[in-house]
């Protein structure tokens, strides 16, 4: 049995819809992981002990266990305690929190590395510590980690395929659907791979643009 | 203790890092509109003293008073934070390495604190930025980022940023030491303008000529004590203390 791509066009709308879901879940989770990453970094560095310790356990759980397991836990596990999340929401939360923890590690390091003179200058003007963090230190730290955070976002895109297992109709699941009907795995997985690659290129272009935009502010 | 009689009063300032005493019982007064220069060898405690005035390096003993209010008064933590943030709004500080905010434009550097702390409108903030940047001759660069400025320009913007809070007192910690020689004059010029406007200033400097030309009083510090203090003509030309003479001699040799 040779390759036959003629079956692909008939499934194109399914695949494209899957691609849109992949973009939607990636963007939502990326935003959550970015905002969450900043928040977690500030908690990890500055929150009182009583908040920091449980938080470290939480971060360790997210870094030390498989993302797949976390998705199962959020989607199937939470139902048991009466929290019944739609698959898309569970996927965004799982992916978002998972990568928020990784982003938080990057941002923590960057916050610590911001020149001490920046905090001093802000405090000298009369800003409180939290104002100085918000307006001066954290923005610079975030600016400094845009490239590695970008890498995390691309990893997030690739890991978004995992949410197919909880039934989000994204790209991988759409390909599987088509394969189930046509028995053409190679063709459809290849098409899906091309779609991931195109989304990836788009994300990289956006990242490069952000990097260029922030070049002057160093 | 008695109420303060002077605009700035430093009473028996003492500062230790562990066993190491950096400031040993320093007292100093500055009147409104006066300009005081602090000179002395490296490690003598000049920066530590200056930074104690706005509590950036808190003293381990003694009192700082500004315009009738004690800066480092004993208060419970929360209240103290509020108090010190309010006090710092009255004290401008200029650093050797400028410490401009690189992620903000020149305009935003100047307006950030007034907008945040005084709640002024966007219009007022822009007016304020224009006024302060005109003052230091930097209005043309209002929408530049610090990375696009020379050292002298950065320092002038840093001065404008401090002035935008309308401080009662300005502190300068070697404002020109990090600058290429040809950029020193433009910053000195700005400081001279402030002197003519009777801004109260305490200036830590290695530039004796500049100190002599703008200051009302010079303090010579060594090893955490004020060795000698007086009008610049006296301290520079005819010091009483051998240590002062030696420092000035070495400094002159070093400058040549
Ligand atoms: N955080 C610190 N911990 C321990 N010692 C310190 C600390 N900060 C300053 N010192 C010490 O205090 C002394 C005075 O330092 P300070 O910076 O006030 O000197 P300075 O007169 O400003 O010197 P320079 O002309 O080099 O700027 C120095 O011996 C320095 O090593
Ligand atoms: Mg110093």
Short mmCIF file of C-alpha atoms and ligand atoms in Angstrom, two decimals:
data_model
loop_
_atom_site.label_atom_id
_atom_site.label_comp_id
_atom_site.label_asym_id
_atom_site.label_seq_id
_atom_site.Cartn_x
_atom_site.Cartn_y
_atom_site.Cartn_z
CA UNK A 1 0.00 0.00 0.00
CA UNK A 2 1.68 3.22 -1.15
CA UNK A 3 1.07 6.75 0.05
CA UNK A 4 -2.06 8.40 -1.15
CA UNK A 5 -2.61 12.04 -0.28
CA UNK A 6 -5.78 12.28 -2.32
CA UNK A 7 -7.80 11.44 0.80
CA UNK A 8 -6.52 14.54 2.57
CA UNK A 9 -8.59 17.32 0.96
CA UNK A 10 -11.85 15.72 2.07
CA UNK A 11 -10.69 16.01 5.70
CA UNK A 12 -9.10 19.41 5.40
CA UNK A 13 -11.85 21.29 7.23
CA UNK A 14 -11.60 18.85 10.16
CA UNK A 15 -7.84 19.28 10.28
CA UNK A 16 -8.03 23.08 10.00
CA UNK A 17 -10.63 23.22 12.76
CA UNK A 18 -8.26 21.12 14.85
CA UNK A 19 -5.50 23.60 14.03
CA UNK A 20 -7.68 26.46 15.27
CA UNK A 21 -8.34 24.63 18.51
CA UNK A 22 -4.61 24.04 18.90
CA UNK A 23 -3.97 27.75 18.40
CA UNK A 24 -6.74 28.65 20.84
CA UNK A 25 -5.54 26.31 23.57
CA UNK A 26 -1.90 27.28 23.05
CA UNK A 27 -2.62 31.00 23.23
CA UNK A 28 -4.88 30.69 26.29
CA UNK A 29 -2.41 28.47 28.11
CA UNK A 30 0.48 30.75 27.06
CA UNK A 31 -1.25 33.78 28.58
CA UNK A 32 -2.01 31.84 31.76
CA UNK A 33 1.56 30.54 31.95
CA UNK A 34 2.98 34.03 31.46
CA UNK A 35 0.81 35.82 34.01
CA UNK A 36 1.03 32.84 36.36
CA UNK A 37 4.79 32.68 35.90
CA UNK A 38 5.19 36.29 37.04
CA UNK A 39 2.84 35.77 39.96
CA UNK A 40 4.53 32.53 41.04
CA UNK A 41 7.98 34.12 40.79
CA UNK A 42 6.94 36.97 43.07
CA UNK A 43 5.34 34.53 45.52
CA UNK A 44 8.39 32.27 45.51
CA UNK A 45 10.71 35.18 46.22
CA UNK A 46 8.75 37.52 48.43
CA UNK A 47 5.71 35.88 49.99
CA UNK A 48 5.80 35.12 53.72
CA UNK A 49 7.02 31.67 54.71
CA UNK A 50 3.51 30.39 55.35
CA UNK A 51 2.59 30.99 51.70
CA UNK A 52 5.97 30.15 50.22
CA UNK A 53 6.30 26.63 51.60
CA UNK A 54 3.01 25.20 50.33
CA UNK A 55 3.70 26.96 47.09
CA UNK A 56 7.04 25.20 46.71
CA UNK A 57 5.32 21.86 47.15
CA UNK A 58 2.84 22.82 44.46
CA UNK A 59 5.66 23.91 42.12
CA UNK A 60 7.54 20.70 42.79
CA UNK A 61 4.43 18.67 41.94
CA UNK A 62 4.09 20.43 38.63
CA UNK A 63 7.75 20.09 37.71
CA UNK A 64 8.30 16.61 39.04
CA UNK A 65 5.34 14.75 37.56
CA UNK A 66 4.24 14.08 33.96
CA UNK A 67 2.04 16.67 32.32
CA UNK A 68 -0.19 13.87 31.09
CA UNK A 69 -0.87 12.81 34.67
CA UNK A 70 -1.62 16.41 35.62
CA UNK A 71 -4.15 16.66 32.81
CA UNK A 72 -5.85 13.44 33.97
CA UNK A 73 -5.87 14.73 37.52
CA UNK A 74 -7.45 18.05 36.57
CA UNK A 75 -9.97 16.61 34.13
CA UNK A 76 -10.97 13.28 35.67
CA UNK A 77 -9.72 13.68 39.24
CA UNK A 78 -11.51 16.92 40.00
CA UNK A 79 -14.86 15.47 38.95
CA UNK A 80 -14.69 13.29 42.04
CA UNK A 81 -14.71 16.34 44.26
CA UNK A 82 -17.53 17.89 42.28
CA UNK A 83 -15.52 20.10 39.93
CA UNK A 84 -16.55 19.22 36.42
CA UNK A 85 -14.45 21.28 34.01
CA UNK A 86 -14.98 21.32 30.25
CA UNK A 87 -12.08 19.52 28.54
CA UNK A 88 -10.82 22.73 26.92
CA UNK A 89 -10.72 24.56 30.26
CA UNK A 90 -9.04 21.62 31.99
CA UNK A 91 -6.47 21.52 29.19
CA UNK A 92 -5.72 25.25 29.42
CA UNK A 93 -5.38 25.07 33.20
CA UNK A 94 -3.12 22.01 33.07
CA UNK A 95 -0.86 23.31 30.33
CA UNK A 96 -0.95 26.85 31.69
CA UNK A 97 -0.01 25.97 35.26
CA UNK A 98 2.61 23.47 34.16
CA UNK A 99 4.41 26.04 32.05
CA UNK A 100 3.76 28.81 34.57
CA UNK A 101 5.96 26.89 36.98
CA UNK A 102 8.73 26.68 34.39
CA UNK A 103 8.36 30.36 33.47
CA UNK A 104 8.41 31.23 37.14
CA UNK A 105 11.83 29.63 37.53
CA UNK A 106 13.18 31.76 34.69
CA UNK A 107 11.60 34.95 36.01
CA UNK A 108 12.86 34.35 39.55
CA UNK A 109 16.41 34.10 38.32
CA UNK A 110 15.95 37.23 36.23
CA UNK A 111 14.43 39.20 39.13
CA UNK A 112 17.39 38.37 41.33
CA UNK A 113 19.75 39.40 38.52
CA UNK A 114 18.25 42.88 38.01
CA UNK A 115 20.83 45.43 39.15
CA UNK A 116 20.30 46.32 42.81
CA UNK A 117 20.60 49.98 41.88
CA UNK A 118 17.22 49.75 40.17
CA UNK A 119 15.38 48.90 43.38
CA UNK A 120 17.41 51.54 45.22
CA UNK A 121 16.61 54.25 42.69
CA UNK A 122 12.92 53.40 42.86
CA UNK A 123 12.87 53.34 46.68
CA UNK A 124 14.76 56.65 46.75
CA UNK A 125 11.96 58.27 44.78
CA UNK A 126 9.52 57.11 47.47
CA UNK A 127 8.11 53.96 45.89
CA UNK A 128 7.23 51.14 48.26
CA UNK A 129 8.87 47.78 47.77
CA UNK A 130 5.87 46.34 45.99
CA UNK A 131 5.53 49.40 43.77
CA UNK A 132 9.20 49.17 42.90
CA UNK A 133 8.83 45.49 42.07
CA UNK A 134 5.78 46.09 39.93
CA UNK A 135 7.01 49.13 38.04
CA UNK A 136 10.75 48.67 37.88
CA UNK A 137 12.17 45.26 38.76
CA UNK A 138 9.64 42.78 37.38
CA UNK A 139 9.22 44.49 33.98
CA UNK A 140 12.97 44.37 33.47
CA UNK A 141 13.18 40.75 34.59
CA UNK A 142 10.40 39.77 32.20
CA UNK A 143 12.05 41.67 29.37
CA UNK A 144 15.29 39.78 30.06
CA UNK A 145 13.67 36.35 29.79
CA UNK A 146 11.59 36.87 26.68
CA UNK A 147 13.79 34.51 24.59
CA UNK A 148 13.73 31.53 27.00
CA UNK A 149 10.04 32.11 27.77
CA UNK A 150 9.52 32.02 24.02
CA UNK A 151 11.17 28.61 23.96
CA UNK A 152 8.79 27.47 26.69
CA UNK A 153 5.86 28.70 24.64
CA UNK A 154 7.00 26.62 21.70
CA UNK A 155 7.34 23.60 23.97
CA UNK A 156 3.83 24.40 25.16
CA UNK A 157 2.54 24.32 21.60
CA UNK A 158 4.04 20.87 21.10
CA UNK A 159 2.77 19.58 24.43
CA UNK A 160 -0.71 20.84 23.60
CA UNK A 161 -1.07 17.59 21.61
CA UNK A 162 -1.43 15.87 24.99
CA UNK A 163 -4.84 17.40 25.59
CA UNK A 164 -6.16 15.16 22.82
CA UNK A 165 -6.27 12.42 25.47
CA UNK A 166 -8.92 14.27 27.46
CA UNK A 167 -10.91 14.80 24.29
CA UNK A 168 -10.12 18.35 23.17
CA UNK A 169 -10.65 18.30 19.41
CA UNK A 170 -7.31 19.84 18.55
CA UNK A 171 -4.93 19.03 15.76
CA UNK A 172 -3.68 15.64 16.92
CA UNK A 173 -7.15 14.40 17.79
CA UNK A 174 -8.49 15.63 14.42
CA UNK A 175 -5.74 13.73 12.65
CA UNK A 176 -6.57 10.63 14.64
CA UNK A 177 -10.22 11.01 13.74
CA UNK A 178 -9.36 11.15 10.06
CA UNK A 179 -7.02 8.18 10.42
CA UNK A 180 -9.73 6.17 12.17
CA UNK A 181 -11.95 6.56 9.14
CA UNK A 182 -9.41 6.34 6.35
CA UNK A 183 -6.67 4.11 7.80
CA UNK A 184 -4.09 6.52 6.44
CA UNK A 185 -1.90 7.31 9.51
CA UNK A 186 1.20 8.42 7.66
CA UNK A 187 -0.59 10.96 5.49
CA UNK A 188 -2.61 12.55 8.28
CA UNK A 189 0.12 12.59 10.88
CA UNK A 190 2.32 14.24 8.28
CA UNK A 191 -0.33 16.84 7.55
CA UNK A 192 -0.70 17.48 11.27
CA UNK A 193 3.06 17.80 11.59
CA UNK A 194 3.10 20.40 8.80
CA UNK A 195 0.33 22.32 10.60
CA UNK A 196 2.29 22.31 13.89
CA UNK A 197 5.33 23.50 11.99
CA UNK A 198 3.42 26.41 10.43
CA UNK A 199 2.00 27.48 13.80
CA UNK A 200 5.50 27.20 15.21
CA UNK A 201 6.87 29.50 12.50
CA UNK A 202 4.14 32.02 13.28
CA UNK A 203 5.00 31.98 16.99
CA UNK A 204 8.68 32.44 16.25
CA UNK A 205 7.95 35.42 14.04
CA UNK A 206 5.90 37.04 16.81
CA UNK A 207 8.67 36.37 19.33
CA UNK A 208 11.33 37.89 17.12
CA UNK A 209 9.16 40.93 16.74
CA UNK A 210 8.76 41.30 20.50
CA UNK A 211 12.50 40.91 20.96
CA UNK A 212 13.20 43.61 18.38
CA UNK A 213 10.68 45.91 20.00
CA UNK A 214 12.27 45.60 23.42
CA UNK A 215 15.84 45.90 22.14
CA UNK A 216 16.09 49.60 22.97
CA UNK A 217 14.83 49.20 26.50
CA UNK A 218 17.94 47.42 27.74
CA UNK B 1 16.22 64.97 72.82
CA UNK B 2 15.75 68.59 71.89
CA UNK B 3 13.88 69.74 68.84
CA UNK B 4 15.98 70.28 65.74
CA UNK B 5 17.32 73.79 65.14
CA UNK B 6 18.57 73.14 61.61
CA UNK B 7 17.14 72.10 58.26
CA UNK B 8 19.16 68.90 58.21
CA UNK B 9 20.51 67.51 61.44
CA UNK B 10 22.57 64.40 61.78
CA UNK B 11 23.08 63.54 65.43
CA UNK B 12 25.70 61.04 66.54
CA UNK B 13 25.30 58.89 63.47
CA UNK B 14 26.77 55.46 64.02
CA UNK B 15 26.85 52.54 61.61
CA UNK B 16 28.40 49.11 61.99
CA UNK B 17 28.59 46.08 59.77
CA UNK B 18 29.09 43.41 62.39
CA UNK B 19 32.13 44.51 64.36
CA UNK B 20 33.29 46.90 61.68
CA UNK B 21 32.33 50.47 62.50
CA UNK B 22 31.89 52.43 59.28
CA UNK B 23 30.49 55.62 60.84
CA UNK B 24 31.68 56.65 64.27
CA UNK B 25 29.54 59.25 65.98
CA UNK B 26 29.11 61.73 63.14
CA UNK B 27 27.17 64.92 63.69
CA UNK B 28 26.42 67.40 60.96
CA UNK B 29 23.97 70.19 60.29
CA UNK B 30 22.95 71.79 57.01
CA UNK B 31 20.85 74.93 56.67
CA UNK B 32 18.18 75.46 54.07
CA UNK B 33 19.79 76.40 50.75
CA UNK B 34 23.26 75.38 51.88
CA UNK B 35 25.54 73.18 49.85
CA UNK B 36 27.87 70.84 51.67
CA UNK B 37 30.58 68.76 50.03
CA UNK B 38 31.89 65.57 51.59
CA UNK B 39 35.37 64.52 50.57
CA UNK B 40 37.63 61.75 51.81
CA UNK B 41 39.52 58.63 50.81
CA UNK B 42 37.85 55.52 49.48
CA UNK B 43 36.16 53.50 52.19
CA UNK B 44 35.94 56.42 54.62
CA UNK B 45 32.15 56.10 54.85
CA UNK B 46 30.99 58.96 52.60
CA UNK B 47 28.44 56.91 50.70
CA UNK B 48 27.27 55.19 53.85
CA UNK B 49 26.59 58.56 55.49
CA UNK B 50 24.81 59.92 52.43
CA UNK B 51 22.70 56.78 52.07
CA UNK B 52 21.79 56.90 55.75
CA UNK B 53 20.11 60.28 55.21
CA UNK B 54 17.26 58.70 53.24
CA UNK B 55 17.57 55.42 55.13
CA UNK B 56 18.87 53.42 52.18
CA UNK B 57 21.54 52.14 54.58
CA UNK B 58 19.86 52.47 58.00
CA UNK B 59 22.01 53.72 60.86
CA UNK B 60 22.70 51.49 63.83
CA UNK B 61 22.73 54.52 66.10
CA UNK B 62 21.92 58.21 66.08
CA UNK B 63 19.26 60.37 64.49
CA UNK B 64 18.59 62.03 61.15
CA UNK B 65 16.28 65.02 61.04
CA UNK B 66 14.97 66.80 57.98
CA UNK B 67 12.93 69.98 58.18
CA UNK B 68 11.73 69.24 61.69
CA UNK B 69 10.88 65.57 61.15
CA UNK B 70 12.98 62.65 62.24
CA UNK B 71 13.74 60.44 59.24
CA UNK B 72 14.78 57.32 61.15
CA UNK B 73 12.28 57.49 63.97
CA UNK B 74 11.28 54.31 65.76
CA UNK B 75 7.95 53.05 64.51
CA UNK B 76 6.32 49.64 64.07
CA UNK B 77 7.32 48.10 60.77
CA UNK B 78 4.22 48.95 58.71
CA UNK B 79 4.04 52.52 59.93
CA UNK B 80 7.74 52.95 59.42
CA UNK B 81 7.47 51.87 55.78
CA UNK B 82 4.77 54.47 55.19
CA UNK B 83 6.75 57.13 57.00
CA UNK B 84 10.00 56.42 55.17
CA UNK B 85 8.35 56.32 51.75
CA UNK B 86 6.86 59.72 52.48
CA UNK B 87 10.20 61.07 53.74
CA UNK B 88 12.06 59.82 50.68
CA UNK B 89 9.78 61.83 48.44
CA UNK B 90 11.43 64.90 49.94
CA UNK B 91 14.97 63.70 49.35
CA UNK B 92 16.31 63.39 45.82
CA UNK B 93 19.27 61.13 45.24
CA UNK B 94 21.68 60.92 42.35
CA UNK B 95 23.92 57.88 41.99
CA UNK B 96 27.34 57.37 40.49
CA UNK B 97 25.95 54.87 37.98
CA UNK B 98 22.77 56.88 37.20
CA UNK B 99 20.41 53.95 37.81
CA UNK B 100 17.98 55.17 35.20
CA UNK B 101 15.15 52.75 34.45
CA UNK B 102 16.25 51.23 31.13
CA UNK B 103 12.80 49.87 30.24
CA UNK B 104 11.26 53.35 30.33
CA UNK B 105 11.76 56.36 28.07
CA UNK B 106 13.32 59.54 29.40
CA UNK B 107 9.83 61.00 29.81
CA UNK B 108 8.60 57.94 31.69
CA UNK B 109 11.68 57.91 33.89
CA UNK B 110 10.84 61.44 35.00
CA UNK B 111 7.07 61.01 35.38
CA UNK B 112 6.78 57.50 36.80
CA UNK B 113 7.15 58.38 40.48
CA UNK B 114 5.07 61.61 40.42
CA UNK B 115 2.27 59.82 38.57
CA UNK B 116 2.32 56.89 40.94
CA UNK B 117 2.81 58.76 44.21
CA UNK B 118 1.16 62.10 43.64
CA UNK B 119 -1.62 60.94 41.34
CA UNK B 120 -1.05 63.69 38.78
CA UNK B 121 -2.81 63.50 35.42
CA UNK B 122 -1.18 62.55 32.12
CA UNK B 123 -1.21 66.22 31.06
CA UNK B 124 0.37 67.42 34.27
CA UNK B 125 2.93 64.65 34.04
CA UNK B 126 3.91 65.67 30.53
CA UNK B 127 4.22 69.31 31.58
CA UNK B 128 6.33 68.25 34.53
CA UNK B 129 8.60 66.14 32.32
CA UNK B 130 9.06 69.00 29.86
CA UNK B 131 9.78 71.46 32.62
CA UNK B 132 12.34 69.24 34.35
CA UNK B 133 14.01 68.11 31.15
CA UNK B 134 14.29 71.70 29.96
CA UNK B 135 15.95 72.48 33.24
CA UNK B 136 18.72 69.96 32.59
CA UNK B 137 18.87 70.61 28.83
CA UNK B 138 17.51 67.23 27.83
CA UNK B 139 14.17 68.16 26.29
CA UNK B 140 15.28 67.02 22.81
CA UNK B 141 15.73 63.49 24.08
CA UNK B 142 12.40 63.22 25.86
CA UNK B 143 11.27 60.13 23.93
CA UNK B 144 14.62 58.34 23.85
CA UNK B 145 15.50 55.31 25.91
CA UNK B 146 18.41 55.55 28.37
CA UNK B 147 20.40 53.13 26.19
CA UNK B 148 20.44 55.83 23.51
CA UNK B 149 22.07 58.46 25.75
CA UNK B 150 25.65 59.29 26.70
CA UNK B 151 26.72 59.04 30.35
CA UNK B 152 26.45 62.78 30.89
CA UNK B 153 22.99 62.83 29.36
CA UNK B 154 21.91 59.90 31.51
CA UNK B 155 23.05 61.68 34.63
CA UNK B 156 21.20 64.84 33.66
CA UNK B 157 18.03 62.81 33.17
CA UNK B 158 18.62 61.16 36.54
CA UNK B 159 18.81 64.62 38.11
CA UNK B 160 15.58 65.63 36.35
CA UNK B 161 13.93 62.45 37.62
CA UNK B 162 14.89 63.32 41.19
CA UNK B 163 13.82 66.96 40.81
CA UNK B 164 10.42 65.94 39.46
CA UNK B 165 9.44 64.90 42.99
CA UNK B 166 10.20 68.49 44.08
CA UNK B 167 12.57 67.42 46.86
CA UNK B 168 13.66 69.63 49.75
CA UNK B 169 17.12 68.14 49.72
CA UNK B 170 19.31 66.63 47.01
CA UNK B 171 22.01 64.06 47.65
CA UNK B 172 24.74 63.41 45.08
CA UNK B 173 27.01 60.40 45.44
CA UNK B 174 29.93 60.95 43.08
CA UNK B 175 27.58 61.99 40.31
CA UNK B 176 30.42 62.51 37.84
CA UNK B 177 32.92 59.77 38.76
CA UNK B 178 31.65 57.28 36.20
CA UNK B 179 31.75 59.82 33.37
CA UNK B 180 34.35 60.34 30.68
CA UNK B 181 36.23 63.55 31.50
CA UNK B 182 34.69 65.49 28.62
CA UNK B 183 31.17 64.75 29.94
CA UNK B 184 31.77 65.91 33.50
CA UNK B 185 31.26 69.59 32.81
CA UNK B 186 27.69 69.31 31.52
CA UNK B 187 26.63 67.59 34.75
CA UNK B 188 28.55 70.06 36.91
CA UNK B 189 26.80 72.84 35.05
CA UNK B 190 23.39 71.43 36.00
CA UNK B 191 24.46 71.18 39.62
CA UNK B 192 25.67 74.78 39.53
CA UNK B 193 22.27 75.85 38.24
CA UNK B 194 20.65 74.08 41.19
CA UNK B 195 23.07 75.86 43.50
CA UNK B 196 22.02 79.23 42.06
CA UNK B 197 18.40 78.28 42.75
CA UNK B 198 19.34 77.63 46.38
CA UNK B 199 18.60 73.92 46.37
CA UNK B 200 19.89 72.36 49.57
CA UNK B 201 22.49 69.80 48.55
CA UNK B 202 24.91 67.34 50.07
CA UNK B 203 27.51 66.33 47.53
CA UNK B 204 30.01 63.49 47.85
CA UNK B 205 32.73 64.23 45.34
CA UNK B 206 36.32 63.69 44.31
CA UNK B 207 36.39 66.93 42.39
CA UNK B 208 37.98 69.48 44.64
CA UNK B 209 37.74 72.36 42.17
CA UNK B 210 34.05 71.82 41.71
CA UNK B 211 33.51 71.50 45.47
CA UNK B 212 35.44 74.71 46.02
CA UNK B 213 33.41 76.60 43.44
CA UNK B 214 29.87 75.67 44.54
CA UNK B 215 29.96 74.62 48.18
CA UNK B 216 29.40 76.63 51.30
CA UNK B 217 31.08 74.05 53.46
CA UNK B 218 33.41 71.09 53.03
CA UNK B 219 33.63 68.04 55.26
CA UNK B 220 36.68 65.85 55.18
CA UNK B 221 35.93 62.30 56.34
CA UNK B 222 38.40 59.55 57.12
CA UNK B 223 37.80 56.15 58.69
CA UNK B 224 34.25 56.95 59.70
CA UNK B 225 34.84 60.27 61.39
CA UNK B 226 34.66 63.89 60.28
CA UNK B 227 38.27 64.96 60.55
CA UNK B 228 37.81 68.53 59.47
CA UNK B 229 35.04 70.81 58.37
CA UNK B 230 34.79 74.42 57.27
CA UNK B 231 34.43 76.78 54.31
CA UNK B 232 36.18 75.50 51.19
CA UNK B 233 38.86 78.21 51.25
CA UNK B 234 39.83 77.05 54.72
CA UNK B 235 39.70 73.27 54.20
CA UNK B 236 41.38 73.28 50.81
CA UNK B 237 43.96 76.06 51.30
CA UNK B 238 44.74 75.99 54.96
CA UNK B 239 43.52 72.86 56.72
CA UNK B 240 44.13 72.42 60.45
CA UNK B 241 44.57 68.66 60.40
CA UNK B 242 47.60 66.79 59.12
CA UNK B 243 45.33 64.03 57.71
CA UNK B 244 43.48 66.56 55.58
CA UNK B 245 46.72 67.98 54.24
CA UNK B 246 48.01 64.54 53.40
CA UNK B 247 44.79 63.57 51.62
CA UNK B 248 44.78 66.74 49.55
CA UNK B 249 48.44 66.32 48.66
CA UNK B 250 47.93 62.74 47.53
CA UNK B 251 44.83 63.72 45.65
CA UNK B 252 46.65 66.49 43.78
CA UNK B 253 49.42 64.08 42.82
CA UNK B 254 46.84 61.54 41.71
CA UNK B 255 45.11 64.10 39.55
CA UNK B 256 48.34 64.91 37.71
N1 LIG C 1 27.14 46.02 53.01
C1 LIG C 1 28.35 46.16 53.59
N2 LIG C 1 28.87 45.20 54.37
C2 LIG C 1 30.08 45.36 54.96
N3 LIG C 1 30.85 46.43 54.80
C3 LIG C 1 30.39 47.43 54.03
C4 LIG C 1 29.12 47.36 53.39
N4 LIG C 1 28.95 48.50 52.69
C5 LIG C 1 30.05 49.24 52.89
N5 LIG C 1 30.92 48.62 53.70
C6 LIG C 1 32.21 49.13 54.15
O1 LIG C 1 32.02 50.39 54.73
C7 LIG C 1 33.12 51.23 54.46
C8 LIG C 1 32.65 52.55 53.95
O2 LIG C 1 32.06 52.36 52.67
P1 LIG C 1 31.53 53.58 51.82
O3 LIG C 1 30.98 53.02 50.58
O4 LIG C 1 30.64 54.42 52.66
O5 LIG C 1 32.87 54.37 51.50
P2 LIG C 1 33.10 55.63 50.58
O6 LIG C 1 33.71 56.67 51.42
O7 LIG C 1 31.83 56.00 49.89
O8 LIG C 1 34.17 55.11 49.53
P3 LIG C 1 34.31 55.38 47.97
O9 LIG C 1 35.03 56.69 47.83
O10 LIG C 1 35.15 54.25 47.49
O11 LIG C 1 32.95 55.38 47.38
C9 LIG C 1 34.03 50.48 53.49
O12 LIG C 1 35.13 49.97 54.21
C10 LIG C 1 33.16 49.36 52.99
O13 LIG C 1 33.93 48.22 52.73
MG1 LIG C 2 31.20 55.88 47.88
#
